[in-house]
Amino acid sequence: MLIARAPDIRPSEITPAAHYFSRRRLLAGTGAMLAAGLLAAPDHARAEPLTGLVKGQYVVDDKPTSLDDVTHYNNFYEFGTDKSDPAGYEGKLKTRPWTVTVGGECAKPATVDVDDLIRPNRLEERVYRHRCVEAWSMVIPWDGVPLGPVLQRFEPTSKARFVAFQTLMDPMQMPGERLHFFDWPYTEGLRLDEAMHPLTLLAVGLYGETLRTQNGAPLRVVVPWKYGFKSIKSIVAVRFVENQPKTLWNSFAPNEYGFYSNVNPTVDHPRWSQAEERRIGEFLRRPTLMFNGYGEQVASLYAGMDLKKDF
Ligand SMILES: Nc1nc2c(c(=O)[nH]1)N[C@H]1C(S)=C(S)[C@@H](COP(=O)(O)O)O[C@H]1N2
Ligand SMILES: [Mo]
């Protein structure tokens, strides 16, 4: 079940399910506009404590996956195809300085330093279900800011219907990009209303610490009602576009990876069922929920669409 809370909940009201979230990291009081806690951000992608974090608006009551599993069982093909490969690059990706170029159909295109991009917003911790298309899942306490208000600052025009994202292209640092098997850099896209949805998060940390290389430092998107591959890591470019953008997995195998890729237990991957999932750290499989359990929040985005056709 999804619990929606006021973002400025007081420390005394934190649920036991979230007690890893220490009082120390919570801002007492709610009056001041917060400076997001990236002041001591590491220049290489390793975990440093985040400050100025508040309890987020969306927290599921499922038991969070252990920090060890969240940081050692990863998909990040730029750092290898094995789930254990990306953790070997912890602390190695250079993440400062880091800029994000925002352009396309918007009135105020700009190249912005990652810290300036995040800072005006309140940094929240949200606990999201995370479902990979490979039928495993996790529950991750992400730290970040809603993507919508960040995008609004660039004033998308009325022509902007989709948002395209791009990961860093740097084969020296990302050896996976030397394999010509994939069409690098990694790209992903969302319809503008999906990108603006309050559940869509621009994450800069997890478990109260800055992102490690393996989880997409220094910033990545998290779209909890879609399969994990939509949640693109280590972003350097964002573009507002009129037409549905090309994305890495959709171009690689369009019959296997749809543009929408909403979690849907009734639409199987051509090579395996999507009806069930295995939570990492658990033994038994569990049923997969429509929209990964976020139907109440997002089903209306797809009213009138055939989700078997637009999978
Ligand atoms: N740039 C980039 N982003 C990526 C991937 C990737 O290989 N490269 N893998 C995706 C997939 S398939 C999943 S399941 C999630 C995994 O996120 P996590 O390792 O932080 O759990 O990241 C997604 N984002
Ligand atoms: Mo995935």
Short mmCIF file of C-alpha atoms and ligand atoms in Angstrom, two decimals:
data_model
loop_
_atom_site.label_atom_id
_atom_site.label_comp_id
_atom_site.label_asym_id
_atom_site.label_seq_id
_atom_site.Cartn_x
_atom_site.Cartn_y
_atom_site.Cartn_z
CA MET A 1 0.00 0.00 0.00
CA LEU A 2 1.18 3.49 -0.84
CA ILE A 3 1.20 6.05 1.91
CA ALA A 4 1.09 9.68 0.83
CA ARG A 5 2.29 12.09 3.49
CA ALA A 6 2.76 15.79 3.80
CA PRO A 7 6.38 16.45 2.86
CA ASP A 8 7.01 18.53 5.98
CA ILE A 9 6.08 15.85 8.47
CA ARG A 10 7.67 16.31 11.89
CA PRO A 11 10.39 13.92 13.08
CA SER A 12 8.11 12.62 15.82
CA GLU A 13 5.71 11.33 13.19
CA ILE A 14 8.10 9.11 11.30
CA THR A 15 6.83 5.58 10.90
CA PRO A 16 8.74 2.63 12.32
CA ALA A 17 9.07 1.29 8.76
CA ALA A 18 11.42 4.16 8.10
CA HIS A 19 13.49 4.24 11.26
CA TYR A 20 16.75 3.96 9.40
CA PHE A 21 15.97 7.57 8.61
CA SER A 22 17.79 9.21 11.49
CA ARG A 23 16.50 12.29 13.27
CA ARG A 24 19.88 13.85 12.71
CA ARG A 25 19.23 14.03 9.01
CA LEU A 26 15.79 15.59 9.35
CA LEU A 27 15.39 19.30 9.34
CA ALA A 28 13.61 20.44 12.47
CA GLY A 29 10.85 22.91 11.64
CA THR A 30 9.44 23.65 8.25
CA GLY A 31 9.63 27.40 7.74
CA ALA A 32 12.91 27.98 5.97
CA MET A 33 13.39 27.36 2.27
CA LEU A 34 15.87 24.57 2.25
CA ALA A 35 19.18 24.41 0.54
CA ALA A 36 19.43 20.89 -0.79
CA GLY A 37 22.27 19.01 0.82
CA LEU A 38 24.83 18.78 -1.89
CA LEU A 39 27.27 21.23 -0.33
CA ALA A 40 29.76 18.51 0.52
CA ALA A 41 29.12 16.49 -2.64
CA PRO A 42 32.09 14.28 -3.47
CA ASP A 43 33.98 14.99 -6.67
CA HIS A 44 33.96 11.26 -7.32
CA ALA A 45 30.85 9.15 -6.99
CA ARG A 46 30.87 7.72 -3.50
CA ALA A 47 28.50 7.96 -0.57
CA GLU A 48 28.59 11.12 1.54
CA PRO A 49 25.82 12.06 3.99
CA LEU A 50 23.16 14.37 2.59
CA THR A 51 21.93 17.28 4.66
CA GLY A 52 18.66 19.20 4.67
CA LEU A 53 16.67 16.08 3.83
CA VAL A 54 12.97 15.92 4.69
CA LYS A 55 10.66 12.95 4.86
CA GLY A 56 9.14 12.61 1.41
CA GLN A 57 5.57 12.65 0.30
CA TYR A 58 5.51 9.10 -1.07
CA VAL A 59 6.65 6.25 1.09
CA VAL A 60 5.56 2.64 0.64
CA ASP A 61 5.37 0.54 3.78
CA ASP A 62 7.19 -2.42 2.19
CA LYS A 63 10.44 -3.32 3.94
CA PRO A 64 13.34 -1.51 2.21
CA THR A 65 15.91 -3.69 0.46
CA SER A 66 19.25 -3.74 2.28
CA LEU A 67 21.75 -1.02 1.37
CA ASP A 68 24.18 -3.79 0.49
CA ASP A 69 21.82 -5.27 -2.14
CA VAL A 70 20.82 -1.83 -3.47
CA THR A 71 24.48 -1.01 -4.09
CA HIS A 72 25.78 -4.42 -5.23
CA TYR A 73 23.03 -5.79 -7.49
CA ASN A 74 22.80 -3.26 -10.30
CA ASN A 75 22.05 -2.80 -13.96
CA PHE A 76 24.39 -0.18 -15.42
CA TYR A 77 25.69 -1.49 -18.72
CA GLU A 78 28.20 1.35 -19.08
CA PHE A 79 30.02 -0.42 -16.23
CA GLY A 80 29.53 -4.00 -17.38
CA THR A 81 26.70 -6.42 -18.07
CA ASP A 82 26.97 -8.39 -14.82
CA LYS A 83 24.86 -7.30 -11.85
CA SER A 84 27.99 -7.20 -9.71
CA ASP A 85 30.14 -5.20 -12.18
CA PRO A 86 28.95 -1.61 -11.48
CA ALA A 87 29.81 -1.75 -7.76
CA GLY A 88 33.47 -2.15 -8.78
CA TYR A 89 33.38 1.46 -9.99
CA GLU A 90 32.15 2.95 -6.72
CA GLY A 91 34.05 6.19 -6.10
CA LYS A 92 35.61 6.15 -9.56
CA LEU A 93 33.27 8.16 -11.77
CA LYS A 94 34.16 11.85 -11.72
CA THR A 95 30.97 13.68 -10.70
CA ARG A 96 32.20 17.25 -10.07
CA PRO A 97 32.13 19.46 -11.96
CA TRP A 98 29.04 18.01 -13.66
CA THR A 99 26.66 19.95 -15.86
CA VAL A 100 23.28 19.15 -17.36
CA THR A 101 22.35 20.71 -20.70
CA VAL A 102 18.63 21.40 -21.04
CA GLY A 103 17.34 22.37 -24.47
CA GLY A 104 14.91 21.76 -27.28
CA GLU A 105 11.35 23.09 -27.13
CA CYS A 106 11.74 25.48 -24.21
CA ALA A 107 12.00 29.25 -23.71
CA LYS A 108 15.04 29.12 -21.42
CA PRO A 109 17.55 26.51 -22.60
CA ALA A 110 20.67 26.41 -20.42
CA THR A 111 23.61 24.36 -19.27
CA VAL A 112 23.38 24.17 -15.48
CA ASP A 113 25.70 22.86 -12.82
CA VAL A 114 24.17 19.83 -11.09
CA ASP A 115 24.19 21.57 -7.70
CA ASP A 116 22.41 24.63 -9.10
CA LEU A 117 19.86 22.39 -10.76
CA ILE A 118 18.90 20.72 -7.47
CA ARG A 119 19.52 23.44 -4.87
CA PRO A 120 16.33 25.55 -5.12
CA ASN A 121 14.21 22.51 -4.30
CA ARG A 122 13.49 20.70 -1.10
CA LEU A 123 15.39 17.42 -0.96
CA GLU A 124 13.02 14.59 0.02
CA GLU A 125 13.47 10.96 0.94
CA ARG A 126 10.87 8.75 -0.75
CA VAL A 127 10.65 4.98 -0.48
CA TYR A 128 9.72 3.55 -3.89
CA ARG A 129 9.14 0.09 -5.29
CA HIS A 130 11.65 -0.60 -8.06
CA ARG A 131 10.74 -3.29 -10.62
CA CYS A 132 13.20 -4.48 -13.23
CA VAL A 133 11.88 -5.90 -16.50
CA GLU A 134 13.90 -9.02 -15.61
CA ALA A 135 11.25 -9.84 -12.95
CA TRP A 136 13.20 -8.97 -9.83
CA SER A 137 12.34 -6.03 -7.59
CA MET A 138 13.61 -3.93 -4.72
CA VAL A 139 12.32 -1.23 -2.37
CA ILE A 140 14.64 1.78 -2.36
CA PRO A 141 14.71 4.91 -0.18
CA TRP A 142 15.65 7.52 -2.79
CA ASP A 143 16.72 11.07 -2.00
CA GLY A 144 15.88 13.69 -4.57
CA VAL A 145 13.56 16.37 -5.85
CA PRO A 146 10.43 16.04 -7.99
CA LEU A 147 11.46 16.34 -11.64
CA GLY A 148 8.45 18.48 -12.68
CA PRO A 149 9.39 21.77 -10.95
CA VAL A 150 12.99 21.37 -12.15
CA LEU A 151 11.81 21.06 -15.76
CA GLN A 152 9.36 23.97 -15.43
CA ARG A 153 12.23 26.38 -14.82
CA PHE A 154 13.28 25.96 -18.45
CA GLU A 155 9.76 26.89 -19.60
CA PRO A 156 8.82 24.13 -22.05
CA THR A 157 6.84 25.50 -25.01
CA SER A 158 3.44 24.23 -26.15
CA LYS A 159 5.26 22.11 -28.75
CA ALA A 160 7.02 20.06 -26.05
CA ARG A 161 5.19 16.72 -25.76
CA PHE A 162 8.05 14.45 -24.67
CA VAL A 163 11.28 14.74 -22.71
CA ALA A 164 14.44 12.94 -23.84
CA PHE A 165 17.29 12.14 -21.44
CA GLN A 166 20.89 11.21 -22.14
CA THR A 167 23.59 9.58 -20.02
CA LEU A 168 27.24 10.69 -20.01
CA MET A 169 29.21 9.48 -23.05
CA ASP A 170 32.75 8.88 -21.82
CA PRO A 171 34.25 5.53 -22.86
CA MET A 172 37.41 6.30 -20.86
CA GLN A 173 35.40 6.25 -17.64
CA MET A 174 32.59 3.98 -18.82
CA PRO A 175 34.24 0.96 -20.44
CA GLY A 176 30.89 -0.56 -21.45
CA GLU A 177 30.56 2.25 -23.96
CA ARG A 178 33.46 0.79 -25.91
CA LEU A 179 31.29 -2.21 -26.83
CA HIS A 180 29.60 -1.44 -30.09
CA PHE A 181 26.76 -3.82 -29.30
CA PHE A 182 24.61 -0.95 -28.04
CA ASP A 183 23.90 2.45 -29.51
CA TRP A 184 25.59 4.62 -26.85
CA PRO A 185 25.02 6.90 -25.08
CA TYR A 186 22.13 5.42 -23.09
CA THR A 187 18.99 7.41 -23.86
CA GLU A 188 15.51 7.34 -22.41
CA GLY A 189 12.32 9.34 -22.73
CA LEU A 190 9.01 10.13 -21.08
CA ARG A 191 5.86 11.81 -22.24
CA LEU A 192 5.85 15.33 -20.77
CA ASP A 193 2.91 14.58 -18.45
CA GLU A 194 4.75 11.51 -17.13
CA ALA A 195 7.89 13.57 -16.53
CA MET A 196 5.81 16.21 -14.72
CA HIS A 197 3.94 13.69 -12.57
CA PRO A 198 4.66 14.26 -8.86
CA LEU A 199 5.93 10.67 -8.47
CA THR A 200 8.74 11.21 -11.01
CA LEU A 201 11.87 11.90 -9.03
CA LEU A 202 15.25 13.37 -9.91
CA ALA A 203 17.37 11.39 -7.45
CA VAL A 204 20.76 12.50 -6.11
CA GLY A 205 21.03 10.00 -3.28
CA LEU A 206 19.70 6.95 -1.51
CA TYR A 207 19.56 5.91 2.13
CA GLY A 208 20.50 9.48 3.12
CA GLU A 209 23.76 9.50 1.16
CA THR A 210 24.86 10.82 -2.23
CA LEU A 211 24.54 8.34 -5.08
CA ARG A 212 27.38 5.94 -5.68
CA THR A 213 28.58 5.33 -9.25
CA GLN A 214 26.59 2.12 -9.51
CA ASN A 215 23.24 3.80 -8.79
CA GLY A 216 23.64 6.62 -11.31
CA ALA A 217 25.70 9.38 -9.69
CA PRO A 218 25.45 12.26 -9.56
CA LEU A 219 21.80 12.34 -10.68
CA ARG A 220 19.31 9.97 -12.26
CA VAL A 221 15.61 9.77 -12.94
CA VAL A 222 13.34 7.43 -10.96
CA VAL A 223 9.93 6.55 -12.42
CA PRO A 224 8.52 3.98 -9.99
CA TRP A 225 5.52 2.77 -12.04
CA LYS A 226 7.71 1.82 -15.03
CA TYR A 227 10.27 -0.95 -15.53
CA GLY A 228 13.68 -0.02 -14.18
CA PHE A 229 15.33 0.67 -17.54
CA LYS A 230 13.23 3.85 -17.91
CA SER A 231 15.02 5.26 -14.82
CA ILE A 232 18.10 6.57 -16.63
CA LYS A 233 21.35 7.12 -14.70
CA SER A 234 24.14 9.72 -14.73
CA ILE A 235 22.26 12.26 -16.84
CA VAL A 236 24.05 15.01 -18.76
CA ALA A 237 21.33 16.17 -21.17
CA VAL A 238 17.59 16.76 -21.17
CA ARG A 239 15.69 17.79 -24.28
CA PHE A 240 12.06 18.84 -24.72
CA VAL A 241 10.82 17.39 -28.01
CA GLU A 242 7.68 17.27 -30.11
CA ASN A 243 7.84 13.61 -31.13
CA GLN A 244 8.43 10.41 -29.19
CA PRO A 245 12.22 10.22 -28.80
CA LYS A 246 14.44 7.30 -29.72
CA THR A 247 15.54 5.33 -26.66
CA LEU A 248 18.32 2.75 -26.32
CA TRP A 249 16.30 -0.31 -25.33
CA ASN A 250 13.34 0.48 -27.56
CA SER A 251 15.60 0.82 -30.61
CA PHE A 252 17.60 -2.27 -29.63
CA ALA A 253 14.56 -4.58 -29.40
CA PRO A 254 11.25 -2.78 -30.02
CA ASN A 255 9.22 -5.98 -29.60
CA GLU A 256 10.70 -6.54 -26.13
CA TYR A 257 11.01 -3.03 -24.67
CA GLY A 258 8.14 -0.65 -25.37
CA PHE A 259 8.46 3.11 -25.10
CA TYR A 260 5.93 3.24 -22.25
CA SER A 261 7.07 0.15 -20.33
CA ASN A 262 4.59 0.65 -17.55
CA VAL A 263 4.81 -2.24 -15.09
CA ASN A 264 1.97 -4.50 -16.24
CA PRO A 265 1.53 -8.07 -14.98
CA THR A 266 -0.85 -8.84 -17.89
CA VAL A 267 1.64 -8.00 -20.66
CA ASP A 268 4.47 -10.53 -20.78
CA HIS A 269 7.95 -9.89 -22.05
CA PRO A 270 8.22 -12.08 -25.20
CA ARG A 271 10.75 -14.29 -23.41
CA TRP A 272 9.28 -14.45 -19.89
CA SER A 273 6.23 -13.71 -17.77
CA GLN A 274 5.75 -10.38 -15.99
CA ALA A 275 3.00 -11.72 -13.68
CA GLU A 276 5.34 -12.26 -10.72
CA GLU A 277 8.55 -10.90 -9.31
CA ARG A 278 11.20 -11.87 -6.79
CA ARG A 279 12.08 -9.21 -4.24
CA ILE A 280 15.84 -9.22 -3.82
CA GLY A 281 16.54 -10.59 -0.34
CA GLU A 282 13.37 -12.73 -0.34
CA PHE A 283 12.91 -16.33 -1.40
CA LEU A 284 9.33 -16.61 -2.65
CA ARG A 285 7.96 -14.82 -5.65
CA ARG A 286 5.12 -12.36 -5.26
CA PRO A 287 2.49 -11.13 -7.71
CA THR A 288 3.46 -8.03 -9.67
CA LEU A 289 1.03 -5.16 -9.24
CA MET A 290 -0.41 -3.09 -12.11
CA PHE A 291 1.68 0.09 -12.47
CA ASN A 292 3.93 -1.45 -9.79
CA GLY A 293 1.24 -0.58 -7.21
CA TYR A 294 1.01 3.09 -8.23
CA GLY A 295 -2.25 2.79 -10.20
CA GLU A 296 -4.16 5.16 -7.95
CA GLN A 297 -1.63 7.87 -8.78
CA VAL A 298 -0.93 7.23 -12.47
CA ALA A 299 -3.69 5.20 -14.16
CA SER A 300 -5.41 8.40 -15.34
CA LEU A 301 -2.34 9.27 -17.45
CA TYR A 302 -3.25 6.33 -19.72
CA ALA A 303 -7.03 6.69 -19.90
CA GLY A 304 -8.28 5.49 -23.27
CA MET A 305 -4.95 3.89 -24.28
CA ASP A 306 -4.58 0.23 -25.18
CA LEU A 307 -1.76 -0.79 -22.84
CA LYS A 308 -1.25 -4.09 -24.67
CA LYS A 309 -0.51 -2.18 -27.86
CA ASP A 310 1.33 0.72 -26.21
CA PHE A 311 3.26 -1.54 -23.84
N1 LIG B 1 22.55 4.90 -18.10
C1 LIG B 1 21.96 3.77 -17.68
N2 LIG B 1 20.84 3.89 -16.92
C2 LIG B 1 20.22 2.75 -16.49
C3 LIG B 1 20.69 1.45 -16.85
C4 LIG B 1 21.88 1.39 -17.65
O1 LIG B 1 22.38 0.31 -18.01
N3 LIG B 1 22.49 2.57 -18.03
N4 LIG B 1 20.02 0.33 -16.44
C5 LIG B 1 18.58 0.50 -16.13
C6 LIG B 1 17.98 -0.69 -15.54
S1 LIG B 1 17.67 -1.99 -16.59
C7 LIG B 1 17.58 -0.74 -14.23
S2 LIG B 1 16.72 -2.07 -13.62
C8 LIG B 1 17.92 0.36 -13.30
C9 LIG B 1 18.71 -0.20 -12.13
O2 LIG B 1 18.92 0.79 -11.16
P1 LIG B 1 19.76 0.45 -9.84
O3 LIG B 1 20.99 -0.32 -10.26
O4 LIG B 1 20.07 1.75 -9.20
O5 LIG B 1 18.88 -0.41 -8.96
O6 LIG B 1 18.70 1.38 -13.90
C10 LIG B 1 18.34 1.71 -15.24
N5 LIG B 1 19.10 2.87 -15.70
MO MO B 2 16.07 -3.31 -15.49
#
